[in-house]
Each structure stands twice: as structure tokens, then as C-alpha cells.
Coordinates of C-alpha atoms in Angstrom, one line a residue:
M23 CA -32.2 -20.9 33.1
K24 CA -30.9 -20.2 36.7
T25 CA -28.5 -22.8 38.2
S26 CA -30.2 -24.6 40.8
R27 CA -28.8 -28.6 40.6
Q28 CA -27.5 -29.4 44.5
P29 CA -25.5 -32.1 43.7
A30 CA -26.3 -34.9 47.2
T31 CA -22.5 -34.0 48.2
D32 CA -20.2 -31.9 46.9
V33 CA -17.4 -32.8 48.9
P34 CA -15.0 -34.5 46.3
H35 CA -16.2 -32.0 43.9
R36 CA -14.9 -29.5 46.2
K37 CA -12.1 -31.4 46.6
L38 CA -11.6 -31.7 42.2
C39 CA -12.3 -27.9 42.2
Q40 CA -9.5 -26.7 44.9
A41 CA -7.4 -28.4 42.9
L42 CA -8.2 -27.3 39.1
I43 CA -8.5 -23.4 41.2
K44 CA -4.7 -23.6 42.2
W45 CA -3.6 -24.9 38.8
Y46 CA -4.8 -22.3 36.9
R47 CA -4.2 -19.3 39.1
A48 CA -0.3 -20.5 38.8
Y49 CA 0.0 -21.6 35.0
H50 CA -2.5 -20.0 33.5
R51 CA -1.7 -18.4 29.7
A52 CA -1.7 -14.8 29.6
L53 CA -4.2 -14.0 27.2
P54 CA -5.0 -10.2 26.6
W55 CA -9.2 -10.7 27.4
R56 CA -7.8 -11.7 30.9
E57 CA -5.9 -8.7 31.5
I58 CA -9.4 -6.8 31.2
N59 CA -12.0 -6.6 33.8
D60 CA -14.5 -5.8 31.3
P61 CA -18.5 -7.8 30.8
Y62 CA -17.5 -6.4 27.2
A63 CA -14.2 -7.2 26.7
T64 CA -14.7 -11.0 28.0
W65 CA -18.3 -11.1 26.0
V66 CA -16.0 -10.2 22.5
S67 CA -13.3 -13.0 23.3
E68 CA -16.3 -15.5 23.8
I69 CA -17.3 -15.3 20.2
M70 CA -14.2 -14.7 18.7
L71 CA -12.9 -17.9 20.3
Q72 CA -15.7 -20.1 18.3
Q73 CA -14.6 -22.6 16.5
T74 CA -11.6 -20.6 16.2
Q75 CA -7.4 -21.1 17.7
V76 CA -6.5 -19.0 20.4
Q77 CA -3.6 -17.3 18.6
T78 CA -5.3 -16.6 15.6
V79 CA -8.2 -14.1 17.6
I80 CA -5.4 -12.2 19.9
P81 CA -4.4 -10.3 17.2
Y82 CA -8.1 -9.6 16.3
F83 CA -9.1 -9.1 19.9
E84 CA -7.1 -6.3 20.6
Q85 CA -7.3 -4.9 17.3
W86 CA -11.3 -4.9 17.6
M87 CA -11.3 -3.2 21.3
Q88 CA -9.0 -0.6 20.0
R89 CA -11.5 0.2 17.2
F90 CA -14.5 -0.8 19.5
P91 CA -13.5 0.2 23.3
T92 CA -16.8 -0.1 24.8
V93 CA -20.5 -1.2 23.1
G94 CA -21.4 1.9 22.8
D95 CA -19.2 2.3 19.9
L96 CA -19.5 -1.2 18.2
A97 CA -23.4 -0.3 18.6
A98 CA -22.8 3.2 16.3
A99 CA -20.8 1.5 13.9
P100 CA -21.9 0.5 10.6
L101 CA -22.0 -2.8 9.7
D102 CA -19.9 -2.5 6.8
D103 CA -17.2 -1.3 9.6
V104 CA -17.3 -4.7 11.5
L105 CA -17.3 -6.6 9.3
K106 CA -14.3 -5.7 7.7
R107 CA -12.6 -5.6 11.0
W108 CA -13.8 -9.1 11.2
E109 CA -12.3 -9.5 7.5
G110 CA -9.8 -13.6 8.2
L111 CA -11.6 -14.8 11.1
G112 CA -14.7 -16.5 9.4
Y113 CA -18.3 -17.2 10.9
Y114 CA -19.1 -13.6 10.1
S115 CA -22.9 -14.2 11.5
R116 CA -20.9 -14.0 15.0
A117 CA -19.6 -10.1 14.0
R118 CA -23.5 -9.5 12.5
N119 CA -25.0 -11.1 16.2
L120 CA -22.1 -9.0 17.4
H121 CA -23.6 -6.0 16.5
E122 CA -26.9 -6.7 16.7
A123 CA -26.7 -7.5 20.2
A124 CA -24.7 -4.2 21.0
R125 CA -27.3 -2.5 19.7
R126 CA -30.1 -3.6 21.9
V127 CA -28.0 -3.8 24.7
V128 CA -27.7 -0.1 24.3
D129 CA -30.9 0.9 23.5
G130 CA -32.3 -1.7 26.4
H131 CA -29.7 -2.1 28.9
G132 CA -28.1 1.3 28.4
G133 CA -25.0 0.3 27.6
R134 CA -24.2 -2.0 30.4
V135 CA -24.2 -5.3 29.3
P136 CA -26.5 -7.4 31.5
Q137 CA -25.9 -10.3 34.3
A138 CA -29.1 -12.4 34.4
M139 CA -28.6 -15.7 32.4
K140 CA -32.3 -15.2 31.0
E141 CA -31.4 -11.4 30.0
L142 CA -27.7 -12.8 28.2
V143 CA -29.8 -15.7 25.9
Q144 CA -31.8 -12.9 24.3
L145 CA -29.3 -11.7 23.0
P146 CA -28.4 -12.5 19.1
G147 CA -25.6 -14.9 19.2
I148 CA -25.6 -15.6 22.8
G149 CA -26.6 -19.5 23.9
R150 CA -26.2 -20.9 27.1
Y151 CA -22.6 -21.3 26.9
T152 CA -21.4 -17.9 26.2
A153 CA -24.2 -16.6 28.4
G154 CA -22.9 -18.8 31.0
A155 CA -19.1 -17.7 30.3
I156 CA -19.8 -14.1 31.0
A157 CA -22.1 -14.4 33.8
S158 CA -19.5 -16.6 35.6
I159 CA -16.3 -14.9 34.3
A160 CA -17.6 -11.4 34.1
F161 CA -19.6 -11.3 37.4
H162 CA -18.4 -14.3 39.5
Q163 CA -21.7 -15.8 39.2
P164 CA -21.9 -19.9 39.7
E165 CA -23.3 -20.5 35.8
P166 CA -22.0 -23.8 34.4
I167 CA -20.3 -23.7 31.0
L168 CA -19.7 -26.3 28.6
D169 CA -17.5 -25.8 25.5
G170 CA -15.4 -28.9 23.5
N171 CA -12.7 -28.1 25.7
V172 CA -14.5 -28.9 29.0
A173 CA -16.8 -30.9 27.8
R174 CA -13.5 -33.6 27.0
V175 CA -12.3 -32.7 29.9
L176 CA -15.6 -34.0 32.1
C177 CA -15.6 -36.9 30.3
R178 CA -12.4 -37.9 30.8
V179 CA -12.6 -36.9 34.5
F180 CA -16.1 -38.7 35.2
G181 CA -15.9 -41.4 32.6
V182 CA -18.8 -40.0 30.8
E183 CA -19.9 -42.3 27.9
G184 CA -21.8 -41.7 25.0
D185 CA -21.7 -38.5 21.8
P186 CA -21.4 -35.5 24.2
K187 CA -23.1 -33.3 21.8
K188 CA -26.4 -35.0 22.4
N189 CA -28.4 -36.2 25.4
P190 CA -28.6 -37.9 27.7
S191 CA -24.7 -37.6 27.3
N192 CA -24.9 -34.0 27.0
A193 CA -27.3 -33.0 29.6
Q194 CA -25.1 -35.8 32.0
L195 CA -22.1 -33.0 31.2
W196 CA -24.1 -29.7 31.6
N197 CA -25.6 -31.1 35.2
L198 CA -21.8 -31.8 36.0
A199 CA -20.6 -28.7 35.1
A200 CA -23.3 -27.0 37.6
D201 CA -22.2 -29.4 39.7
L202 CA -18.8 -28.5 39.7
V203 CA -19.3 -24.8 39.6
I204 CA -22.0 -24.4 42.8
A205 CA -19.3 -26.1 44.8
A206 CA -16.5 -24.0 44.2
S207 CA -18.3 -20.8 45.1
R208 CA -19.1 -22.9 48.3
R209 CA -15.4 -22.4 49.3
K210 CA -15.9 -18.8 49.9
I211 CA -13.2 -18.1 47.2
R212 CA -12.6 -14.6 45.4
D213 CA -13.1 -15.2 41.6
A214 CA -14.0 -19.2 42.4
A215 CA -16.9 -19.7 39.7
S216 CA -14.7 -17.4 37.1
D217 CA -11.2 -19.5 38.1
L218 CA -13.1 -22.5 37.8
N219 CA -14.4 -22.6 34.5
Q220 CA -11.4 -21.1 33.1
A221 CA -9.3 -23.7 34.5
L222 CA -11.8 -26.3 33.0
M223 CA -11.4 -24.5 29.8
E224 CA -7.6 -24.0 30.1
L225 CA -7.1 -27.9 30.5
G226 CA -8.7 -29.3 28.1
A227 CA -7.2 -26.6 25.5
T228 CA -3.4 -26.7 27.1
V229 CA -3.0 -30.5 28.7
C230 CA -6.4 -32.9 28.6
A231 CA -6.1 -32.1 24.5
P232 CA -8.1 -34.7 21.8
N233 CA -5.4 -36.6 20.8
N234 CA -2.1 -37.3 23.1
P235 CA -3.1 -35.9 26.4
N236 CA 0.0 -34.1 28.6
C237 CA -1.9 -36.7 31.4
P238 CA 1.3 -36.1 33.7
R239 CA 0.4 -32.4 33.6
C240 CA -3.1 -32.7 34.5
P241 CA -3.6 -31.3 38.3
I242 CA -7.0 -33.9 38.9
L243 CA -4.9 -37.0 37.4
R244 CA -5.5 -39.3 40.2
D245 CA -9.4 -38.4 39.9
C246 CA -9.6 -38.8 36.3
E247 CA -11.6 -42.2 35.4
A248 CA -10.2 -42.6 31.6
N249 CA -6.5 -42.3 33.5
R250 CA -7.5 -45.2 36.4
S251 CA -9.1 -47.4 33.1
G252 CA -6.9 -46.2 30.1
R253 CA -9.8 -44.8 28.1
Q254 CA -7.8 -41.6 27.7
S255 CA -8.3 -42.2 23.7
V256 CA -11.5 -43.6 23.9
L257 CA -13.4 -40.4 25.9
P258 CA -15.1 -38.5 24.3
Q259 CA -17.1 -40.8 22.6
V260 CA -17.7 -38.3 19.6
G261 CA -19.5 -38.5 16.9
K262 CA -19.0 -39.0 13.4
R263 CA -17.8 -36.8 11.6
P264 CA -19.9 -35.5 7.6
A265 CA -18.6 -36.8 4.7
T266 CA -16.3 -33.8 3.0
V267 CA -18.7 -32.0 0.3
R268 CA -16.2 -31.1 -2.3
P269 CA -18.0 -28.3 -4.5
Q270 CA -16.6 -26.3 -7.1
H271 CA -17.6 -22.6 -7.5
V272 CA -16.9 -19.9 -9.8
A273 CA -16.2 -16.3 -9.9
A274 CA -16.7 -13.7 -12.5
V275 CA -13.4 -10.7 -12.2
I276 CA -15.3 -8.7 -14.7
R277 CA -13.4 -5.5 -15.7
R278 CA -15.0 -2.3 -17.4
N279 CA -12.8 1.0 -18.2
G280 CA -10.1 0.0 -15.9
R281 CA -12.6 -0.9 -12.9
Y282 CA -14.4 -4.2 -11.3
L283 CA -17.7 -5.0 -10.4
I284 CA -18.2 -6.1 -7.0
A285 CA -21.2 -6.9 -5.0
Q286 CA -22.8 -7.0 -1.9
R287 CA -24.1 -10.1 -0.9
P288 CA -27.6 -10.8 1.2
V289 CA -27.2 -9.8 4.9
H290 CA -29.0 -13.4 6.0
G291 CA -27.0 -16.6 4.7
T292 CA -23.3 -17.7 3.8
W293 CA -20.7 -14.5 3.6
G294 CA -23.7 -12.3 4.4
G295 CA -23.2 -9.0 3.8
L296 CA -19.7 -9.4 2.6
W297 CA -18.8 -8.6 -1.2
E298 CA -17.4 -10.7 -3.8
F299 CA -16.5 -10.5 -6.8
P300 CA -19.9 -12.1 -8.3
R301 CA -19.9 -16.1 -8.0
G302 CA -21.9 -18.9 -7.9
G303 CA -22.0 -22.7 -8.3
C304 CA -20.5 -25.1 -11.0
G305 CA -23.4 -27.6 -13.0
S306 CA -21.7 -30.6 -13.0
N307 CA -22.3 -30.6 -16.5
E308 CA -20.7 -27.2 -17.1
T309 CA -17.1 -26.5 -17.3
P310 CA -16.3 -23.7 -15.6
E311 CA -15.7 -21.2 -18.1
S312 CA -19.4 -22.3 -19.5
A313 CA -21.0 -21.9 -15.6
V314 CA -19.1 -18.2 -14.9
V315 CA -21.0 -16.8 -18.0
R316 CA -24.4 -18.2 -16.9
I317 CA -23.7 -16.6 -13.0
A318 CA -22.8 -13.4 -14.4
K319 CA -26.0 -13.5 -16.3
E320 CA -27.6 -15.0 -13.3
M321 CA -25.8 -12.4 -11.1
V322 CA -25.7 -9.6 -11.8
A323 CA -27.5 -9.5 -15.3
L324 CA -24.7 -8.9 -17.4
D325 CA -23.8 -10.5 -20.5
V326 CA -20.2 -11.9 -20.4
S327 CA -17.1 -13.3 -22.7
V328 CA -14.3 -14.7 -20.4
V329 CA -10.7 -13.3 -21.1
E330 CA -8.6 -15.3 -19.3
K331 CA -8.4 -17.7 -16.1
V332 CA -6.9 -16.0 -13.3
G333 CA -6.5 -19.1 -11.6
E334 CA -8.1 -21.4 -8.7
V335 CA -8.3 -21.0 -5.0
N336 CA -9.1 -23.6 -2.1
H337 CA -11.0 -23.1 0.4
S338 CA -12.4 -25.2 3.9
C339 CA -15.4 -24.5 5.6
T340 CA -17.0 -27.0 7.9
H341 CA -17.3 -30.1 6.3
H342 CA -17.1 -28.1 2.8
A343 CA -14.1 -28.1 0.8
I344 CA -14.9 -25.9 -2.0
T345 CA -12.6 -25.2 -5.6
L346 CA -13.4 -22.3 -6.5
Y347 CA -12.4 -21.6 -10.1
A348 CA -11.9 -17.3 -11.1
F349 CA -11.5 -15.9 -14.5
L350 CA -11.6 -12.4 -16.2
C351 CA -14.1 -11.1 -18.1
R352 CA -15.7 -8.1 -20.7
A353 CA -19.1 -7.6 -20.0
R354 CA -21.6 -6.0 -22.0
G355 CA -25.3 -3.9 -21.0
R356 CA -26.3 -2.5 -18.2
T357 CA -25.4 -4.2 -15.4
L358 CA -28.8 -4.9 -12.8
S359 CA -28.4 -6.9 -9.4
P360 CA -31.2 -9.5 -8.9
F361 CA -29.3 -11.2 -6.3
Y362 CA -27.2 -9.0 -5.0
A363 CA -28.2 -6.3 -2.1
R364 CA -25.7 -3.7 -3.3
W365 CA -23.4 -3.6 -6.0
Q366 CA -20.1 -1.2 -7.4
W367 CA -17.4 -0.7 -9.8
V368 CA -14.5 0.2 -8.0
K369 CA -10.7 0.7 -8.9
P370 CA -8.6 -2.1 -8.5
G371 CA -6.3 -0.4 -5.0
E372 CA -10.7 0.5 -3.8
V373 CA -11.4 -3.5 -3.7
S374 CA -9.5 -4.4 -0.5
D375 CA -11.3 -1.7 1.2
F376 CA -14.9 -3.6 1.4
A377 CA -15.4 -6.8 3.5
S378 CA -14.5 -10.2 1.9
P379 CA -14.5 -13.6 2.5
A380 CA -11.0 -15.9 2.6
P381 CA -11.7 -17.2 -0.8
Q382 CA -12.1 -13.5 -2.7
I383 CA -9.7 -12.1 -0.9
K384 CA -6.7 -14.6 -2.1
I385 CA -8.5 -14.3 -5.5
L386 CA -8.0 -10.6 -5.1
E387 CA -4.2 -11.3 -4.5
L388 CA -3.7 -13.1 -8.4
V389 CA -5.4 -9.9 -9.6
A390 CA -3.2 -7.6 -8.3
G391 CA -0.1 -10.2 -8.5
T392 CA 0.9 -9.1 -4.8
P393 CA -0.7 -10.5 -1.1
L394 CA -2.0 -8.1 0.7
S395 CA -2.1 -7.1 4.3
Q396 CA -4.3 -7.6 6.7

């Protein structure tokens, strides 16, 4: 996956790169991962920033680096601890992949983050974009990157039509990103590849916004095809979003002798490795009350009776808008776990010690009657 494209002439690209790098060095945001010259920190930040806003990531990144300051520290940590530190960021497969990748870096690379693209993309959770970001930002290699922000900038500057996530538009954008980073590296400017790629991301995040871009602040406004043709609101031509699905789920808050039953989901799948009150989908012909009785039987082999409704929680994830109904239940019989990896009866004050998805934390707050701190 080594970058080998050579633009026919990179003079226009060099001027573009010069303007972007100059702007970035003058106006970029002070973010904690930019203050650390460490490939591991770059890697962690790029994973956290996937589908998550910068301001949300900042405190998580700082706490993460305090708890797991090196690849070795992360690799040696129990997965439960890793997931607990990730709690609230969502998309937990990122944390599981990061943990597994850290173990492979320790076992196969002596604890040093590899520099080569072909080695980076073999690590769990690292695709072409993340590998390019690590290689260019941490190791100053002329490797291209293409995330949503960069794609939007390139679509507008070069007038690229079509869905940027699909070919041929996606391939064209990768080629343009490669041309630019090669042109930047030819200027023999220190950190050129790193700053050029970060400039593209920064421009898309702060100026070239999806709606109402702040064009007067753009350092390459004169070179922007969308600006010349008045198509800022048309480009990029993003694909149609999937229709929102609105499933109903139920959770059984089962109490026995002053303890609650929580169960750990299988590692693979949605919310893998996280702990929850037994939960499942509500059938179209079921009431939530009848569904929770069925779910308790199917998931943990318990016969339960509903005591009262605890409340309901709304949660959005990608194109799903989930309504989760929680019921306090009494149980009869012995607990078995045909679905869950593990289960435990815990005291009310112990439930928050286990890593849980956001909807479950909200249920726990309803049960406790007070918000839980992160």
C-alpha cells in the first residue's frame, strides 16, 4: 500500500500545500494529542476520533493516556479495565481492537508502533485512513489520508462529483490526497507531510463545514472550484442516508436478596464484552411487560414476575433509534446463562464498577435515582 502515484505536474499542488501548511501552523487548534510526539498517542487519538466529536474525545484521551501511557501498559491491562475506561465513547469495537492490536505490537514488534503501511494495516482496527494518519503524522511519511473532513475539502476544491464513499469518486479522492502529500513532501519542509494532512483535516473540521462553510476564512479560497461555481452547498454529493429503524427493547432489572443480576455480552457483536441488565428485543405482537418475562427466560433461564416499570431510555446508534423499557423484576429458580459470557449478582453500589453501554448506565441511574459520574 506504499504511495507511488506521481502527479503529471505538482506545481499547482505545491502552491496549494504551501498555503494549507502556512494556515495550519498559524491557526490550528491546541489539542492534547498534538502536544505529544508519540506514535502511540497519535494512534489512540485517531481511533477515538472515529465517529466521535473532538470535544468529547479530549477528556477521554487525557484519562486514557494517564491510565495506559504506553503500548505495553495497554497490552497488559485486562479487557474489562480497557472497556471501563472507554465507557461513554461508544462503538466499543474500537476499544477491543485497540487492546488486541496493542498486544500484537508488543508480541510482534517489540512494543514499538510499526512505521510501514503494510504492517500498520495488519493490526486490528487500523484501515487505510488510520494507517496513513499514523504514518504521516507520527513518522512524517508522505502517505495520504481520507476521512469525511478531508473528502469534503477535496470534493469542493477540485469539484469532484459523485458519492465520495463510492468509486470512482472515492478512488479519485485518494489519488488527489496522494498527489498533495507527495507535493508537500517535495518542498523539503520539516513535518510537511504531517502538517499537510492535519491541515486538510483541520480545514474540514473548522472552516469547510458540511453546512454553511466559512469560505472567507479559507486559505485556499481562490483555488476552490466549488467557490468559483457557487456549488459549496452541492458538493460533496453524499449518498442518501438509510432510513431510521426504531426498535423497542426491554431490560430485566432482576433483584434478589438486595442484589442485581448483571451479565456480560459475548465479545463479538454489538456492545461486545460489556455488562448489562438482561436485555432483548420486543416482538411486534408483545407488550413490553410480556417481552421482559420472555427475555429473562431466554437469556438467563429465570422465571420472573414484573414488580414495576423503572422507566424508559431513548438511545441513538447509527441509523437506529432504540427505545429501551426497563422493568424491576423478581426471580424464581436458578440462574443459567445460555446467551451471556458471564453473569454476577452484585450490590447496587457495585454495578457501576462494570463497563456498560450508555443505555444501561441510564437505567442504572433510574434505579439509583441519581446521575452517575463518568
